[in-house]
Tab-separated table of C-alpha atoms in Angstrom:
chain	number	residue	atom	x	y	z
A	1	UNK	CA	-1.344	16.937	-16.317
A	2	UNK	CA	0.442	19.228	-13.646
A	3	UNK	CA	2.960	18.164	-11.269
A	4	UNK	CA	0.987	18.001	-7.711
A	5	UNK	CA	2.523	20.012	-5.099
A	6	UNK	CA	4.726	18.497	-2.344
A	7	UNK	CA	2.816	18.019	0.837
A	8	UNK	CA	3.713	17.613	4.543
A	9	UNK	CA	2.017	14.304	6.170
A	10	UNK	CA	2.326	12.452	9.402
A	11	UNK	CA	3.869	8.717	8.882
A	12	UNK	CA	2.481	5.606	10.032
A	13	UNK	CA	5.299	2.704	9.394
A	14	UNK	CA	4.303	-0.749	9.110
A	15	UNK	CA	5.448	-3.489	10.037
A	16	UNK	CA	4.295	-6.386	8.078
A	17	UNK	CA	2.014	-4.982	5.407
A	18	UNK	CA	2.383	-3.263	2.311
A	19	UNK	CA	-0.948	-1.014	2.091
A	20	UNK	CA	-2.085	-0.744	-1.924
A	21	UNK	CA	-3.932	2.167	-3.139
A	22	UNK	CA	-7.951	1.392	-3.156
A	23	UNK	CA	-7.317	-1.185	0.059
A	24	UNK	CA	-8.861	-0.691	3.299
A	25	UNK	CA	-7.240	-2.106	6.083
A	26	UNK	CA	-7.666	-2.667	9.714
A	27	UNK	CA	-4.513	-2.094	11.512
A	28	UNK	CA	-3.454	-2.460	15.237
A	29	UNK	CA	-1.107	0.483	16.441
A	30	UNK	CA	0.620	0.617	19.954
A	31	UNK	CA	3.731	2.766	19.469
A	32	UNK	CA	3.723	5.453	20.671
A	33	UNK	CA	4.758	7.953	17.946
A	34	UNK	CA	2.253	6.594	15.226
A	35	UNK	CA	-0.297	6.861	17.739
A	36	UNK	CA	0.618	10.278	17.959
A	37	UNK	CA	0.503	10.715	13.845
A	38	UNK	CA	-3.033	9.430	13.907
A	39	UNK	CA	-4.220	11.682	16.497
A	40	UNK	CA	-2.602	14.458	14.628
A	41	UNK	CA	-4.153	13.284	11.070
A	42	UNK	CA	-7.914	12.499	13.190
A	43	UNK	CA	-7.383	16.214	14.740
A	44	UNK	CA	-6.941	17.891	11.113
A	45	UNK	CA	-9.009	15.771	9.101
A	46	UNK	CA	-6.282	14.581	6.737
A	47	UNK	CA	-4.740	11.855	5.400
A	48	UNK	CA	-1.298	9.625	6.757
A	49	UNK	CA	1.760	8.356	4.426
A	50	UNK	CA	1.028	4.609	5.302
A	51	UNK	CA	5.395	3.729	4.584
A	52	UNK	CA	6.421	-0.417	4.945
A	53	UNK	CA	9.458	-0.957	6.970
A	54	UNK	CA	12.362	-2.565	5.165
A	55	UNK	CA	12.795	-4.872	8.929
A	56	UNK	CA	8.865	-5.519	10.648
A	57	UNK	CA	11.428	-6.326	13.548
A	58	UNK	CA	12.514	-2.893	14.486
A	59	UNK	CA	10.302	-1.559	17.133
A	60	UNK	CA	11.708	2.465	16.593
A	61	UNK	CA	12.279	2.438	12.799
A	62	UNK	CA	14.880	5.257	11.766
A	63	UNK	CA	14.724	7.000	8.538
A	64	UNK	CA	17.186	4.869	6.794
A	65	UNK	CA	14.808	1.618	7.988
A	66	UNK	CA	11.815	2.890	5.926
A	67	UNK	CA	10.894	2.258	2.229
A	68	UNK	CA	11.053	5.848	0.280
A	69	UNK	CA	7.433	4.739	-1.644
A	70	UNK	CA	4.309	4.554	0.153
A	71	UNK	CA	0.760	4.966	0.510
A	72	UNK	CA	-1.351	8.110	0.515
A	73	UNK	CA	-4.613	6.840	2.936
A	74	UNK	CA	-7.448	8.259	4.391
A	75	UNK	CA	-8.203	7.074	8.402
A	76	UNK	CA	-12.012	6.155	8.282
A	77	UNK	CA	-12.367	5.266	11.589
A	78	UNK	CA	-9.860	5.353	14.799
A	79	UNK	CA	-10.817	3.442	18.111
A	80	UNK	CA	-8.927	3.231	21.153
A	81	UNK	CA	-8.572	-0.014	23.087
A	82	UNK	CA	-8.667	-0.493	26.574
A	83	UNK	CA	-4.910	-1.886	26.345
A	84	UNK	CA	-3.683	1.913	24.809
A	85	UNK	CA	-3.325	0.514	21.795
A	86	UNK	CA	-5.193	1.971	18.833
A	87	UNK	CA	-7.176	0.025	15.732
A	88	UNK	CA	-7.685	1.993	12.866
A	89	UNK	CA	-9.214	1.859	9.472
A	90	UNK	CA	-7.044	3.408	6.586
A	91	UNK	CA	-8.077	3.220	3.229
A	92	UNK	CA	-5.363	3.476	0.764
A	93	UNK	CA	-5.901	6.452	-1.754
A	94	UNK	CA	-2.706	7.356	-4.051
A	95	UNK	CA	1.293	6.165	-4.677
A	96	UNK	CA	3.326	8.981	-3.227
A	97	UNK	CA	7.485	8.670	-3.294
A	98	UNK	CA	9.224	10.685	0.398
A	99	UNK	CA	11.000	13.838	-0.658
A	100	UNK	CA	12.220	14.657	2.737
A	101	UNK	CA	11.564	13.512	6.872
A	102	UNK	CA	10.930	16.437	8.374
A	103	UNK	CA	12.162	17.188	12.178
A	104	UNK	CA	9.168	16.471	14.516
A	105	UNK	CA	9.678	14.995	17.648
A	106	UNK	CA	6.427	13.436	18.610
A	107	UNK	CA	6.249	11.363	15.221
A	108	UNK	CA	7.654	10.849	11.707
A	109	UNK	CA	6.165	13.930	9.230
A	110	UNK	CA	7.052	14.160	5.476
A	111	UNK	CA	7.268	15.899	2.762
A	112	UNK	CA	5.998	13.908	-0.147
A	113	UNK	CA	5.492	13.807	-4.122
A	114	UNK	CA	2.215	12.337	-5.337
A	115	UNK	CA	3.254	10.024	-8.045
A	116	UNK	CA	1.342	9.759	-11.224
A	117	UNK	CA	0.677	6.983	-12.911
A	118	UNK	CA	0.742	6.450	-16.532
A	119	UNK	CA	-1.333	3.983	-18.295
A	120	UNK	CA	1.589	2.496	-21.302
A	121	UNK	CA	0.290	1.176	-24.588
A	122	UNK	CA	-3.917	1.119	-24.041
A	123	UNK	CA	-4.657	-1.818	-26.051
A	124	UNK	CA	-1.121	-4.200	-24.432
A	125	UNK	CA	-2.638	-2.644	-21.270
A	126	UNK	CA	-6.177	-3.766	-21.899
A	127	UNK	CA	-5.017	-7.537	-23.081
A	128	UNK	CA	-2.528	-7.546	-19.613
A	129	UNK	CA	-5.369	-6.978	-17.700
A	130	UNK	CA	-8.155	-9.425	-19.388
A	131	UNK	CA	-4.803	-12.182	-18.675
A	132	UNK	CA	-4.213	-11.258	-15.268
A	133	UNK	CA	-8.150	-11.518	-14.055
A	134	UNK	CA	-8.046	-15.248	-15.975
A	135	UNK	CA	-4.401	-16.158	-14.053
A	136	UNK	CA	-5.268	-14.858	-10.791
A	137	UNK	CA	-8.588	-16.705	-11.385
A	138	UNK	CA	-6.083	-19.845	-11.505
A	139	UNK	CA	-4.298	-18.869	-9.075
A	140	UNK	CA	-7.181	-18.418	-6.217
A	141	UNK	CA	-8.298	-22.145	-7.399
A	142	UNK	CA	-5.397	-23.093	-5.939
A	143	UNK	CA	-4.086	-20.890	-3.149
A	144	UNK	CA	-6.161	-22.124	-0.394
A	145	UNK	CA	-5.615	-18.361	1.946
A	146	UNK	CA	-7.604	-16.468	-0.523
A	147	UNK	CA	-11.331	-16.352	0.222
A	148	UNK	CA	-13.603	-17.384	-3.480
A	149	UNK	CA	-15.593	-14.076	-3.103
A	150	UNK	CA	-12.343	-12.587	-3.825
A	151	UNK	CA	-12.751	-13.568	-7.189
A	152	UNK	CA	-15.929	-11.546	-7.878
A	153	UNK	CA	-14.685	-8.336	-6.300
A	154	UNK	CA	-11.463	-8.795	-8.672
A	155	UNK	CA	-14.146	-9.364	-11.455
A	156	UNK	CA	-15.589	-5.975	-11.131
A	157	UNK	CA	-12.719	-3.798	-11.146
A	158	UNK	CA	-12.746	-1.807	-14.172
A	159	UNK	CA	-8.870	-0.114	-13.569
A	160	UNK	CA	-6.067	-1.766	-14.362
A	161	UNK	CA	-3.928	-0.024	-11.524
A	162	UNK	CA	-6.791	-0.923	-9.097
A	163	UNK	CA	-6.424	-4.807	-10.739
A	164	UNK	CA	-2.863	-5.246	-10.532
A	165	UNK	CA	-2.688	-3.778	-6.715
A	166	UNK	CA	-5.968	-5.752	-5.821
A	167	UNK	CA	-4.138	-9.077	-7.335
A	168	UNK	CA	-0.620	-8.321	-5.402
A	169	UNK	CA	-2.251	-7.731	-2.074
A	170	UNK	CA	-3.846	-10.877	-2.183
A	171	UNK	CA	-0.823	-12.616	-3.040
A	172	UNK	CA	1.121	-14.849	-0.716
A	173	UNK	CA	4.263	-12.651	-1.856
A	174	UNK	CA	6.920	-11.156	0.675
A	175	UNK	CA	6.628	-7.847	2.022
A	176	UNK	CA	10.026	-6.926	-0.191
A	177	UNK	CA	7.806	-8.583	-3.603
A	178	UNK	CA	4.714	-6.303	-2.629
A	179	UNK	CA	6.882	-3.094	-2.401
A	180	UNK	CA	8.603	-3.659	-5.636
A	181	UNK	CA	4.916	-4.075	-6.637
A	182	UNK	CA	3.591	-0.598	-4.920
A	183	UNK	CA	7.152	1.219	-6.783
A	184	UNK	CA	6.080	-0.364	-10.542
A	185	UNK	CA	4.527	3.273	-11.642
A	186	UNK	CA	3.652	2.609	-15.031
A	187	UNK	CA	0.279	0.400	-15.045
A	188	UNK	CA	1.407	-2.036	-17.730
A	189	UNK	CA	4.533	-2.686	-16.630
A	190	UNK	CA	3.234	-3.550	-13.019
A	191	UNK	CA	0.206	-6.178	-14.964
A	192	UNK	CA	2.868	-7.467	-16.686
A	193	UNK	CA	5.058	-8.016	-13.418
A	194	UNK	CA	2.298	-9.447	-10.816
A	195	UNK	CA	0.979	-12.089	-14.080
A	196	UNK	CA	4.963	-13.111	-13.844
A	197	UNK	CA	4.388	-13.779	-10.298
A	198	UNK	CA	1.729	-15.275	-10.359
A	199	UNK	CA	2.926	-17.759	-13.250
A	200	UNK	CA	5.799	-18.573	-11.354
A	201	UNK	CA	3.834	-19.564	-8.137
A	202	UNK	CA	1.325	-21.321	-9.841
């Protein structure tokens, strides 16, 4: 496979979320500069670097305050709120690591590297997967947060990147947990890490 070429995107940082490739997600946004960065991606047609912040606290996150992995994601929808603040749709689409912040005054912009994602051994990877649907099975028995329909959308995924983020976005897991999660590149190793999790809580 080729190396993708860097690209420039606008920056949305969040606050309490870590966004998971193939998740769509409602999210309220009243600063100002990632209000901005949505106009900007709405205006062009193209897609945000959805980026956790390391403290949900900090209301003007610097550079430094912002994880380095993050979230390529679509904006499906965009609706402004009589308040000035903004709810938007993002779907998550692809892992992406920050190469550089660029210098834009009206909101954060990056340069990024799409990150690929290899598969590891295919037959450990297919026996990870069958043992994390079965565990998280177990596990949303007994987590009370987690809705049972869950269960049959996990059923039907067929990818095991798609499985393992679907299972660590549902977890009750810290935001620091869920981005170790979203940096695991290699498939296996990140089946293998969210079935330790999930063993532990259980």
């Amino acid at each position: 496979m080729s190396t993708s070429p860097l690209q420039n995107l606008p920056v949305l940082p969040l606050r309490d979320i870590v966004v998971f490739p193939g998740m769509v997600v409602p999210l309220f946004v009243g600063r100002e500069k990632s209000v901005k960065a949505l106009e900007s991606v709405v205006r062009a047609n193209n897609k945000i670097l959805l980026v956790s912040q390391k403290n949900g606290s900090q209301d003007v996150p610097t550079i430094e305050e912002l994880y380095r992995v993050g979230t390529v994601a679509t904006v499906l929808q965009l609706l402004r709120l009589p308040d000035g603040t903004v709810k938007v749709l993002v779907e998550g689409v692809s892992r992406a690591r920050v190469v550089s912040f660029s210098d834009n005054e009206e909101f954060y912009e990056v340069t990024i590297e799409p990150l690929e994602e290899p598969v590891g051994d295919p037959v450990e990877t297919e026996a990870m997967f069958r043992s994390v649907v079965s565990k998280f099975e177990e596990y949303v028995k007994l987590n009370k947060k987690i809705q049972p329909e869950t269960m049959g959308a996990v059923a039907k995924i067929a990818s095991p990147s798609v499985l393992a983020d679907t299972v660590a976005a549902h977890m009750s897991i810290d935001i620091p947990t869920k981005q170790e999660i979203l940096e695991i590149i290699k498939v296996s190793e990140r089946l293998e890490h969210v079935y330790a999790l999930m063993e532990s809580e259980i």
